GROMACS .gro file of C-alpha atoms in nm:
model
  249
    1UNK     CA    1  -2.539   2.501   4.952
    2UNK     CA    2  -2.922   2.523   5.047
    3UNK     CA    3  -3.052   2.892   5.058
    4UNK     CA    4  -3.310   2.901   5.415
    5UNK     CA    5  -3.550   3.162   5.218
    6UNK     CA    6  -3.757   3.213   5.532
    7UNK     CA    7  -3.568   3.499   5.591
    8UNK     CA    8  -3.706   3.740   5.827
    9UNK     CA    9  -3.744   4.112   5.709
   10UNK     CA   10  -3.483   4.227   5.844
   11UNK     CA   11  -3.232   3.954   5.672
   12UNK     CA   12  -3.471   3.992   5.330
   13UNK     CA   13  -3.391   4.401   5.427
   14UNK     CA   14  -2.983   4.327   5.424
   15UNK     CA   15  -2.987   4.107   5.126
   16UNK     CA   16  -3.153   4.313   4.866
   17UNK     CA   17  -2.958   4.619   5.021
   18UNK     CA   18  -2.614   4.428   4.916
   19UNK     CA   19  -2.759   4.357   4.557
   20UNK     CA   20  -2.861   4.719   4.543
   21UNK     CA   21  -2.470   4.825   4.672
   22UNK     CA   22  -2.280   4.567   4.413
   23UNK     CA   23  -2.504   4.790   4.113
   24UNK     CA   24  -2.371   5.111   4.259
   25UNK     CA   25  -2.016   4.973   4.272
   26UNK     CA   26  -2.049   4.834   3.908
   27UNK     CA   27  -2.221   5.166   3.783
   28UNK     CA   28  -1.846   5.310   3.925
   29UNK     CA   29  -1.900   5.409   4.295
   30UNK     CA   30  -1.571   5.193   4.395
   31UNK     CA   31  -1.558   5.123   4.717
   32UNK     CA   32  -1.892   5.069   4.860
   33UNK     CA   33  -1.845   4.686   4.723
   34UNK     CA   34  -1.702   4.628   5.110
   35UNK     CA   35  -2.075   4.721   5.252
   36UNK     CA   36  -2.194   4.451   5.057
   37UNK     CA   37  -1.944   4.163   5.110
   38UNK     CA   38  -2.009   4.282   5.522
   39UNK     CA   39  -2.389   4.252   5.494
   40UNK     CA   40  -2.363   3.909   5.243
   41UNK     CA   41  -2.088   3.784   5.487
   42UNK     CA   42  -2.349   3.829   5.774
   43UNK     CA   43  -2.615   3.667   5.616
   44UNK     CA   44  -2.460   3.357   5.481
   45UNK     CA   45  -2.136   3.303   5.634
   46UNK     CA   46  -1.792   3.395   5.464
   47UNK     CA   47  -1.740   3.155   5.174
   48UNK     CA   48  -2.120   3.076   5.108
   49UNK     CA   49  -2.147   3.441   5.071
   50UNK     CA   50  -1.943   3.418   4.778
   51UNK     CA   51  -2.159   3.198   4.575
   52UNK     CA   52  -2.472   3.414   4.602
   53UNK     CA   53  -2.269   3.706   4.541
   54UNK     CA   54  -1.996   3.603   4.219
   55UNK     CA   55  -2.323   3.533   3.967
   56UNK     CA   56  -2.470   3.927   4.096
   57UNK     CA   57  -2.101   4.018   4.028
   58UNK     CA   58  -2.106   3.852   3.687
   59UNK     CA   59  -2.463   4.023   3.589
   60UNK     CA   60  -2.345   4.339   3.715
   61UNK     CA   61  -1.981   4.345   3.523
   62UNK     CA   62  -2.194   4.267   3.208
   63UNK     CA   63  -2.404   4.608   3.210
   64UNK     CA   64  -2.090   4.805   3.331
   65UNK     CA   65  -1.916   4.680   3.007
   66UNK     CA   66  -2.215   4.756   2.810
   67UNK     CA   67  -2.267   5.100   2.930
   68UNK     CA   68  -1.857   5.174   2.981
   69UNK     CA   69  -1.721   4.992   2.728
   70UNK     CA   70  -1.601   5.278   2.476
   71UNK     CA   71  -1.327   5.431   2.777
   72UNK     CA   72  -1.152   5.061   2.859
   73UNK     CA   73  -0.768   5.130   2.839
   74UNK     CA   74  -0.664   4.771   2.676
   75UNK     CA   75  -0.254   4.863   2.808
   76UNK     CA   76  -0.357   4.816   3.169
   77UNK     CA   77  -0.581   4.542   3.131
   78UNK     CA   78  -0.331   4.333   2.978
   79UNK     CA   79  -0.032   4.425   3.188
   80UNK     CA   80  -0.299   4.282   3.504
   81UNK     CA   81  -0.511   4.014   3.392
   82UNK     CA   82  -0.209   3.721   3.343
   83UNK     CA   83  -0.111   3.817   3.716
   84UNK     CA   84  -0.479   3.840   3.860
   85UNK     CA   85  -0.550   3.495   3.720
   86UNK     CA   86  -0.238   3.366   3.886
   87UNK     CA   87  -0.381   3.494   4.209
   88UNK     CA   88  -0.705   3.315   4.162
   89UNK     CA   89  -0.537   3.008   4.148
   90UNK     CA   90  -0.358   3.045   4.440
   91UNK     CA   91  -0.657   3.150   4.590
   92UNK     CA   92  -0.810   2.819   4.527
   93UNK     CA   93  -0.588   2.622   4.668
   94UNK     CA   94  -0.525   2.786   4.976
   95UNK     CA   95  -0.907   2.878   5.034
   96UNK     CA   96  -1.037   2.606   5.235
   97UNK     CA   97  -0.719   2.597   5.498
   98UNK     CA   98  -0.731   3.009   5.542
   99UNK     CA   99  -0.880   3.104   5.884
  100UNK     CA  100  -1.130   3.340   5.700
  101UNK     CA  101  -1.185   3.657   6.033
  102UNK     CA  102  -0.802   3.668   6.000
  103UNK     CA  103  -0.783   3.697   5.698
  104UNK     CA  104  -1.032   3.923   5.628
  105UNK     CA  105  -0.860   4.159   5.959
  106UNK     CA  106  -0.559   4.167   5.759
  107UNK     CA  107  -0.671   4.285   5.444
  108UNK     CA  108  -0.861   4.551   5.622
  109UNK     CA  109  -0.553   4.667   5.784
  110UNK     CA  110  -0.385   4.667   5.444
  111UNK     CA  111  -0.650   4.831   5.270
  112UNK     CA  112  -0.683   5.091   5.559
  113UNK     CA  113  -0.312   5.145   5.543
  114UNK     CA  114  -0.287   5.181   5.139
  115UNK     CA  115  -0.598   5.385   5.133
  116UNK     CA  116  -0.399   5.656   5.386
  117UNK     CA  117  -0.088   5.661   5.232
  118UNK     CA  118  -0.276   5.774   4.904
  119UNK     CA  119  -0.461   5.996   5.057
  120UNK     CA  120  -0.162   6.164   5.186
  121UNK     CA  121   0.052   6.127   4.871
  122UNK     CA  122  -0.319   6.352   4.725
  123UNK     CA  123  -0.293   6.575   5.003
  124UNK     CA  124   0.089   6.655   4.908
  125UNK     CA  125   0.010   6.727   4.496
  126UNK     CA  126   0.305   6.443   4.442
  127UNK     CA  127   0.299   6.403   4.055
  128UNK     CA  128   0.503   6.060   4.086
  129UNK     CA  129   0.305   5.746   4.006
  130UNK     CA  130   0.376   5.411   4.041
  131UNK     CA  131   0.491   5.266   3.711
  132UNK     CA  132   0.680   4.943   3.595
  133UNK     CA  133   0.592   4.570   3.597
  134UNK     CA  134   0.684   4.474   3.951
  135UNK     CA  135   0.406   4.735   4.047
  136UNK     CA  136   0.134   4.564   3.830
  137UNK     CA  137   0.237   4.208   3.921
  138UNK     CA  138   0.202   4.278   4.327
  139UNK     CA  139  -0.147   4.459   4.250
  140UNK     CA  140  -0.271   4.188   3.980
  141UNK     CA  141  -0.164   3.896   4.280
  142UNK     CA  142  -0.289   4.014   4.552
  143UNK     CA  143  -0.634   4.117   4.363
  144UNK     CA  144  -0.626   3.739   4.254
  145UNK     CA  145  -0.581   3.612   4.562
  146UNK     CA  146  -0.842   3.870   4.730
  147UNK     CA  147  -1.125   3.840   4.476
  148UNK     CA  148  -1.097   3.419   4.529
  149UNK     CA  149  -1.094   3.408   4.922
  150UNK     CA  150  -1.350   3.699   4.963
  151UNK     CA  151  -1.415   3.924   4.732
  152UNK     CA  152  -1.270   4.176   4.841
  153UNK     CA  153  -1.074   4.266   4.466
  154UNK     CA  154  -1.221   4.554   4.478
  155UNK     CA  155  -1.001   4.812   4.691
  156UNK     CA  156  -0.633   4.663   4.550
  157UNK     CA  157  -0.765   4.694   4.197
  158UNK     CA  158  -0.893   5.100   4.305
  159UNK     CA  159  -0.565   5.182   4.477
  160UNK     CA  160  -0.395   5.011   4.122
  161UNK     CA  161  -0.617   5.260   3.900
  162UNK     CA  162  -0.599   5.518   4.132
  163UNK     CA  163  -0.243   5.510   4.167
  164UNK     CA  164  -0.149   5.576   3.804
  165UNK     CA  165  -0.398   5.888   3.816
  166UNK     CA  166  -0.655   5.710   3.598
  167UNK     CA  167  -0.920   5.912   3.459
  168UNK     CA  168  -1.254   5.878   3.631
  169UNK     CA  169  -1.431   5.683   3.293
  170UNK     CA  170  -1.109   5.512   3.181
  171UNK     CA  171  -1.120   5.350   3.507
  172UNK     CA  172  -1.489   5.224   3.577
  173UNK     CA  173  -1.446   5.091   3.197
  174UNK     CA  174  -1.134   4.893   3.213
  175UNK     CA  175  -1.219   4.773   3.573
  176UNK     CA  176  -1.571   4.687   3.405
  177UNK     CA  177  -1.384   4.434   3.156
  178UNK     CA  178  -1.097   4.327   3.418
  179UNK     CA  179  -1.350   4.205   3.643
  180UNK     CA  180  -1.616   4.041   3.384
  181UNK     CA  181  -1.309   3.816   3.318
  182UNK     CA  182  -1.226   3.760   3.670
  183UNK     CA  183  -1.579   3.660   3.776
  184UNK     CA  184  -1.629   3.417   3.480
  185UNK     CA  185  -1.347   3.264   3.529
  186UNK     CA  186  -1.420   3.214   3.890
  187UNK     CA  187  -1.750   3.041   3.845
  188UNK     CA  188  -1.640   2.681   3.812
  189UNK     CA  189  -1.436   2.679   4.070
  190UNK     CA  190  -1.700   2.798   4.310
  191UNK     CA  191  -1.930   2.572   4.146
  192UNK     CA  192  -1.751   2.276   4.142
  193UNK     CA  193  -1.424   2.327   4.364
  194UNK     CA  194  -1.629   2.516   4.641
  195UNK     CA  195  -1.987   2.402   4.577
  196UNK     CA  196  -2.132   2.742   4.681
  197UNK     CA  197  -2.322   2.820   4.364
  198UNK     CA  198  -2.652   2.574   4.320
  199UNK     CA  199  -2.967   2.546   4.214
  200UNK     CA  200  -3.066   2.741   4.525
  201UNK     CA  201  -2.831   3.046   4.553
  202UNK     CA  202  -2.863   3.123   4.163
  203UNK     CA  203  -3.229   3.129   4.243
  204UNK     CA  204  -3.246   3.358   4.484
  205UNK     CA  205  -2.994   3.593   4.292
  206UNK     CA  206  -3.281   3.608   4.021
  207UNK     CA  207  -3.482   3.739   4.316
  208UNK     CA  208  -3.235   4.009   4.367
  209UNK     CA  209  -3.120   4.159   4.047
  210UNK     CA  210  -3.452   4.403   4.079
  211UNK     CA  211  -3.235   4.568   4.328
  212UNK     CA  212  -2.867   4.518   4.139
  213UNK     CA  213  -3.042   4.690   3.841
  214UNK     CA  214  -3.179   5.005   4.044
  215UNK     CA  215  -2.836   4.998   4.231
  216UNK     CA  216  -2.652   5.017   3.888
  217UNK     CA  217  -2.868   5.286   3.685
  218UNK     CA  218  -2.826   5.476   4.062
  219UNK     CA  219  -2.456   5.469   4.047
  220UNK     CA  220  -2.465   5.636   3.726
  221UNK     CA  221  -2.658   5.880   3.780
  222UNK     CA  222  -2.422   5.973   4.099
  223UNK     CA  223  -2.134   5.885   3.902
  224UNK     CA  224  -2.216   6.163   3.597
  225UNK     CA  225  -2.253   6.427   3.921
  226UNK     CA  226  -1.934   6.371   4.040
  227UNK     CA  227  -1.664   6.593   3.873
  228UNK     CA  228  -1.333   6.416   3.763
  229UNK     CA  229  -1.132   6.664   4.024
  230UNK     CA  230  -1.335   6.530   4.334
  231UNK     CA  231  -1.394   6.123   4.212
  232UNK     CA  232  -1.048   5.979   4.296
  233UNK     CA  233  -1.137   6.147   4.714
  234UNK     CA  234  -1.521   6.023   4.665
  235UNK     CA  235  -1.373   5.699   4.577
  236UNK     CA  236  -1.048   5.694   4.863
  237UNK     CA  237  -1.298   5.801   5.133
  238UNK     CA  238  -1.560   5.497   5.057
  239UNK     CA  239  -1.262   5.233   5.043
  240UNK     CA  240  -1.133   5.376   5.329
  241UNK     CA  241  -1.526   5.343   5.530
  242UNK     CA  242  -1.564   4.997   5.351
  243UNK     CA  243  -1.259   4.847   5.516
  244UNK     CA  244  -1.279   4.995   5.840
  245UNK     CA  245  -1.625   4.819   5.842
  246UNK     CA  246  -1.465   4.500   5.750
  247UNK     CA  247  -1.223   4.505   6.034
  248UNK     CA  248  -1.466   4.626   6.308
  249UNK     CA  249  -1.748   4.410   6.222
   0.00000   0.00000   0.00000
């Protein structure tokens, strides 16, 4: 895939604006990772979008473990990642027949959905949480399957974390590690499977991680502002705007 890099301001505008919103998502602002695949998915087209965006992922996963790495909880990684990878796979294989703006529709709906009954579950005080393996094996799939055809991990793995009243640091550091994996293990698939990461796309992600850096020392300044009582509704109410972008756009 050929990057044009005549972009006009306003495209050069969009681009370094979704670099700057996949640091604050990293730095552990969850949620605002839907503004940026909208604005890379209007740039460069669904699943060319993904190849500019998975190396920025991979860059951005490596500072979140290096800052958050002390607060991973090892228990929930493990119970996700075999499932997750699963997903991927599947992902693969079904990515090129998947009409993408359906897709895409439908997860919004989903996410939209999710995101309300939590926020309702919060609004009642319920102290039941999700628990079990069949819980973490729907979650880990679906992210799989999500974070192959279009990034869009994020929210499944939030409402996962969220659901089992993670707290706000344990979260943003095992999510850090779940998703290094995850986008690592992605890259030769896109590569060579997809052909959406080349010469050209990895060159003008150098351009951009100027503004994935300021994104991600951003985020964590907002994130160590945020008290632990009022993250999990920061976090339920950006999900929520991400996807309802997603589905109007």
């Amino acid at each position: 895939m050929e990057i044009p890099f005549a972009f006009s301001p306003q495209l050069w505008i969009l681009v370094f604006s979704g670099a700057f919103i996949i640091g604050l998502s990293k730095a552990g602002l969850k949620g605002v990772e839907l503004l940026n695949v909208t604005i890379m998915a209007l740039v460069f087209g669904g699943k060319a979008s993904t190849g500019v965006v998975l190396p920025l992922l991979c860059v951005a996963d490596t500072l979140a473990v290096i800052y958050y790495n002390r607060h991973a909880q090892w228990s929930h990684f493990r119970r996700l990642i075999p499932w997750i990878i699963l997903g991927i796979l599947a992902g693969v294989y079904i990515g090129n027949a998947m009409n993408e703006a359906v897709f895409k529709k439908i997860m919004a709906v989903i996410i939209v959905i999710t995101v309300l009954l939590m926020g309702w579950i919060e609004y009642r005080k319920s102290d039941k949480v999700p628990s079990g393996r069949l819980f973490a094996s729907v979650m880990g799939l679906i992210t799989g399957i999500t974070t192959m055809l279009g990034n869009l991990a994020g929210p499944f793995s939030t409402i996962y974390f969220l659901a089992l009243r993670v707290s706000k640091n344990d979260f943003i550091g095992t999510a850090a590690w779940l998703f290094l994996v995850i986008n690592v293990f992605k890259l030769p698939f896109q590569a060579f499977f997809w052909k959406n990461i080349t010469v050209s796309t990895l060159t003008l992600d150098l351009m951009l991680l100027p503004a994935l850096f300021l994104g991600f020392f951003a985020g964590i300044r907002l994130v160590s502002v945020i008290r632990d009582s009022n993250y999990r509704k920061v976090i339920l109410a950006l999900t929520l705007l991400g996807a309802l972008v997603i589905f109007i756009r």
